[in-house]
Coordinates of C-alpha atoms in Angstrom, one line a residue:
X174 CA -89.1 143.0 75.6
X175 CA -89.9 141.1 72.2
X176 CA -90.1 137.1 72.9
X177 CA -88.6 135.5 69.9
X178 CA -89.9 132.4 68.3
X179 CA -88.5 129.2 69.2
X180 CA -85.8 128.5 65.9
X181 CA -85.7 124.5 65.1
X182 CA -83.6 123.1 62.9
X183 CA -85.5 120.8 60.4
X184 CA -83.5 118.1 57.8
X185 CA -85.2 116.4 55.3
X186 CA -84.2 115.1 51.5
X187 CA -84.3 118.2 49.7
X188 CA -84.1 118.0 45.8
X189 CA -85.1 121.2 44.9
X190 CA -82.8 124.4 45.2
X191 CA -82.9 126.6 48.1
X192 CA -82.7 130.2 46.9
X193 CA -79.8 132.3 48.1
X194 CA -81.0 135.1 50.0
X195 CA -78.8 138.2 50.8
X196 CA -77.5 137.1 54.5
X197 CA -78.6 140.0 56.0
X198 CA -82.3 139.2 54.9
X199 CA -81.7 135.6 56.0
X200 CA -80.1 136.5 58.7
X201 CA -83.2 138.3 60.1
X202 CA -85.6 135.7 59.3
X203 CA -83.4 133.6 61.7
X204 CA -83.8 136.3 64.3
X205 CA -80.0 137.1 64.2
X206 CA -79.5 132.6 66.0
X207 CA -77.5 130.3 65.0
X208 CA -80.6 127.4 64.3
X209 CA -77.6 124.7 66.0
X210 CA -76.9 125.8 68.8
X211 CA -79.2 128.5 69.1
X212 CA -76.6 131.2 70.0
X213 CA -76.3 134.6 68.5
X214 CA -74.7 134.5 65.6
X215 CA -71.8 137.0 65.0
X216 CA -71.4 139.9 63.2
X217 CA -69.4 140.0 60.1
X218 CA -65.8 140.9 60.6
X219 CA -62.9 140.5 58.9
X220 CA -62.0 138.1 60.6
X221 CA -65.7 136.1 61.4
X222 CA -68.9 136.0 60.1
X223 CA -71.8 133.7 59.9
X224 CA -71.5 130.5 58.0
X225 CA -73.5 129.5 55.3
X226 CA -75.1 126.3 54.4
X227 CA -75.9 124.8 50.9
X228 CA -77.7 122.4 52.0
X229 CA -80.2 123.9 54.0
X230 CA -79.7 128.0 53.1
X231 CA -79.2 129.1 56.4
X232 CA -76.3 130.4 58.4
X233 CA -74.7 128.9 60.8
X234 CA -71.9 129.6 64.2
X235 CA -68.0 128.2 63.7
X236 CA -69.1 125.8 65.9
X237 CA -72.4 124.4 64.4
X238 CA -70.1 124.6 60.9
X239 CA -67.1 124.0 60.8
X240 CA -66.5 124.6 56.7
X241 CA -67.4 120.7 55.8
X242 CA -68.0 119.6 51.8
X243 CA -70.4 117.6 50.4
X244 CA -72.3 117.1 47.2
X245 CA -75.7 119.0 47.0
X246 CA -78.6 116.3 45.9
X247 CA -80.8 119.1 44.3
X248 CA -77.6 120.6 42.6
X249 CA -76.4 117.6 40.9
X250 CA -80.8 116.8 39.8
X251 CA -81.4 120.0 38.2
X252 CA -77.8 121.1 37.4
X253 CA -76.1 117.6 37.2
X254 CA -73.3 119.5 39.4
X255 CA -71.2 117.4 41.5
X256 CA -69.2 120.4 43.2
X257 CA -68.8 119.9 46.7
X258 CA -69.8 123.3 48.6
X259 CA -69.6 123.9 52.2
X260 CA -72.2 122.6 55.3
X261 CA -73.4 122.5 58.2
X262 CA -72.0 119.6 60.2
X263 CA -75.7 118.8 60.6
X264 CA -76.5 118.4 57.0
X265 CA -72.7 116.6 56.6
X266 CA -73.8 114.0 58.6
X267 CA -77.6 114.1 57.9
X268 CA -76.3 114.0 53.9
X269 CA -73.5 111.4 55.2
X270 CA -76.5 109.2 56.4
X271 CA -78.6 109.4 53.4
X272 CA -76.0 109.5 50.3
X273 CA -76.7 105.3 50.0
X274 CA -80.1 105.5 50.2
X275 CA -82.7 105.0 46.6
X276 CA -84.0 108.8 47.1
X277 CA -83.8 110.2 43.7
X278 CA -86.4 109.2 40.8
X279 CA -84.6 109.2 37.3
X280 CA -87.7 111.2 36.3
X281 CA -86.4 114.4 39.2
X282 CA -83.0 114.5 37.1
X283 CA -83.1 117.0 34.1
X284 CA -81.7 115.7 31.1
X285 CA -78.3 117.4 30.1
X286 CA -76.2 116.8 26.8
X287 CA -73.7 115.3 29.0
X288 CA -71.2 112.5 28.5
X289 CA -71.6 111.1 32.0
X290 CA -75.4 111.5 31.9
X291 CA -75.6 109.8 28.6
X292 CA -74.3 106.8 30.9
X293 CA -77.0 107.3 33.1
X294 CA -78.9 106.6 30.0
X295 CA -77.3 103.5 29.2
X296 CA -77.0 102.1 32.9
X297 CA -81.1 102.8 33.4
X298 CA -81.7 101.1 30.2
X299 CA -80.1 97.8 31.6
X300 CA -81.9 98.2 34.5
X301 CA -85.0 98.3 32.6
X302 CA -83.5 95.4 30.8
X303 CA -83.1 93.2 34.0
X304 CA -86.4 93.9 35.1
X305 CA -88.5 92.9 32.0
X306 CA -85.3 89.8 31.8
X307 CA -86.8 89.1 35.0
X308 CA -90.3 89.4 33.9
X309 CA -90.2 86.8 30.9
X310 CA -88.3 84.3 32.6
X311 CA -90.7 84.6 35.6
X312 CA -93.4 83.9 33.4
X313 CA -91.8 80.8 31.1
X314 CA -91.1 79.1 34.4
X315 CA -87.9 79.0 33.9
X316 CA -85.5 77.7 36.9
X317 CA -83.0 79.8 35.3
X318 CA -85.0 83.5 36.6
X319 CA -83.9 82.0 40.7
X320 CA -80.7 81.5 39.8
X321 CA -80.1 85.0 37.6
X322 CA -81.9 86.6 40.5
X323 CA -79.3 85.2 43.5
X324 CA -76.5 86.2 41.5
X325 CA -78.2 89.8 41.6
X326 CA -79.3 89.9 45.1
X327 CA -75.5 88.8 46.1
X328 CA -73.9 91.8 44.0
X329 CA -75.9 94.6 44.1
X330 CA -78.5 96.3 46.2
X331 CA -81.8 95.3 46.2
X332 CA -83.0 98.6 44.7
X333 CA -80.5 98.3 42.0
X334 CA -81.6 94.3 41.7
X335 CA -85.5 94.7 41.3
X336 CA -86.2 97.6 40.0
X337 CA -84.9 100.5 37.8
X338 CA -86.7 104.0 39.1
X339 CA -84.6 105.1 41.9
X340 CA -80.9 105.7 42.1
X341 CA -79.3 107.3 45.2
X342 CA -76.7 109.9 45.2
X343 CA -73.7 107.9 45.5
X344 CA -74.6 106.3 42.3
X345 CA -74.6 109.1 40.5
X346 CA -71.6 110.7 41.8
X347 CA -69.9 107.2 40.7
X348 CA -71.9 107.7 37.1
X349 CA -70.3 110.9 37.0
X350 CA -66.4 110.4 38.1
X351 CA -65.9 106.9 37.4
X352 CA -68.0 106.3 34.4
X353 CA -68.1 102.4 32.7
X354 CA -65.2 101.7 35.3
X355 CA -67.9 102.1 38.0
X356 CA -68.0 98.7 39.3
X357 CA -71.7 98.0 39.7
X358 CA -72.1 99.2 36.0
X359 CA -69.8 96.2 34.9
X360 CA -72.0 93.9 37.1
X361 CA -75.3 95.3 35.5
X362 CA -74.1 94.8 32.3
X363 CA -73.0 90.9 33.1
X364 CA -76.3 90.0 34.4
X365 CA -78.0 91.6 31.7
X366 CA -76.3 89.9 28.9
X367 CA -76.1 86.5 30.8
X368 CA -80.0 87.0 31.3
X369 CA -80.7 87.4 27.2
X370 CA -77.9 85.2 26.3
X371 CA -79.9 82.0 28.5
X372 CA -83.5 83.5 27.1
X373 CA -82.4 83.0 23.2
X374 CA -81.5 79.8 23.9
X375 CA -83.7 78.7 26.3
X376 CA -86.8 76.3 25.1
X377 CA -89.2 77.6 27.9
X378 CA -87.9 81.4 27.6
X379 CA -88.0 81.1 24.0
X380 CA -91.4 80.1 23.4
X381 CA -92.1 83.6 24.7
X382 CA -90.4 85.6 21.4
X383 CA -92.9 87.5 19.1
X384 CA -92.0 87.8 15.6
X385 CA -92.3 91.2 13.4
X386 CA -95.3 90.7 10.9
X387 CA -93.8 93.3 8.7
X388 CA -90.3 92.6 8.0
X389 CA -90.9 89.0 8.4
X390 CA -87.1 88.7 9.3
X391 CA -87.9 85.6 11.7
X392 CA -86.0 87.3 14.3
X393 CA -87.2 86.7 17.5
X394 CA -88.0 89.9 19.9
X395 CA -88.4 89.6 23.6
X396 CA -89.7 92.1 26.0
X397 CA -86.1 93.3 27.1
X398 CA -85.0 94.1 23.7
X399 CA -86.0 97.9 25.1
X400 CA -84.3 99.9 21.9
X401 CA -86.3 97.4 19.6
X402 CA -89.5 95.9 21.0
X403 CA -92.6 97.7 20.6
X404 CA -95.9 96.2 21.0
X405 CA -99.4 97.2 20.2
X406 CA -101.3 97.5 23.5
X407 CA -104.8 96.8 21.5
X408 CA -103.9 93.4 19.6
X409 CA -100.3 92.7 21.6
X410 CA -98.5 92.2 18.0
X411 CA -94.7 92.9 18.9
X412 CA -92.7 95.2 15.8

């Protein structure tokens, strides 16, 4: 008699694709189980067969999966794809548990000429924004950077309010489907623009504006100016 290996089944955040092997190859690297329940898995019928799972490229017994449909986090990063496809009710509720959590870095997503990505864009560049807003009234001593960072901490999630790398998946399916209406783009935005608005203004924040030695305009730059400001890292002139 052969002893078959013990079959586990492993979840973890997966943001690269799973290839799709022929079932009958994946089917014997599974040793013909079902890796919930460990059962036997069926053979194909017309009228059964073994499930398969997007998330985790395996196949699965009707009762381990039971046809459930959810967004695939390393579709939507290297595809920007936001078609639901059928799981495992272990990766539903294992993606269920995880679709609010900061798990995907900007830098995993491949850039797509996109309308919905190009907000991405725009809604990472406030971010950035915020953060060097934060920055430069930090360091004029401003009171105003507590009071811009309250507001933040009471309307969006601390991820979103201190920094600007990581973006979970239910943020990007609300980049993609509900675009500038997405409500915590409309707060972003706010904060940002009520941030630079106090800075130009401010006698403490503005001391901190460079000036452009080579158009001479005497407009002030600041650090979140991100589409404009450049500064020399050798003798920290701002351009």
């Amino acid at each position: 008699a052969t002893t078959l290996p013990p079959l586990s089944l492993h979840l973890e955040w997966v943001l690269k694709p799973r290839p799709r092997l022929r079932q009958s190859t994946q089917v014997a690297m599974q040793f013909g189980l079902c890796p919930g329940c460990k059962e036997r898995l069926p053979p194909k019928t017309f009228f059964e067969a073994p499930r398969y799972c997007h998330y985790l490229g395996c196949y699965f017994c009707a009762t381990c999966h039971q046809g459930d449909l959810r967004v695939i986090p390393a579709r939507v990063v290297e595809n920007w794809d936001f078609k639901q496809k059928r799981v495992c009710c272990a990766a539903a509720s294992y993606l269920d548990l995880h679709a609010g959590q900061p798990l995907i870095p900007v830098t995993r997503i491949r850039r797509m000429r996109l309308a919905s990505q190009s907000l991405l864009t725009e809604v990472h560049s406030i971010r950035q924004r915020l953060m060097r807003l934060g920055e430069v009234l930090s360091k004029s001593g401003c009171g105003f950077h507590d009071t811009l960072a309250a507001i933040a901490e009471s309307q969006l999630e601390p991820y979103l309010a201190t920094g600007h790398e990581l973006y979970s998946l239910r943020d990007l399916v609300c980049i993609a489907e509900q675009g500038k209406a997405w409500p915590v783009y409309g707060q972003l935005d706010r904060l940002a623009y009520m941030g630079s608005e106090h800075a130009r203004c401010c006698q403490f924040c503005s001391a901190l504006a460079k000036f452009c030695p080579i158009c001479a305009s005497g407009e002030p730059l600041f650090a979140f100016d991100i589409e404009e400001y450049c500064i020399c890292k050798q003798c920290n002139t701002a351009f």
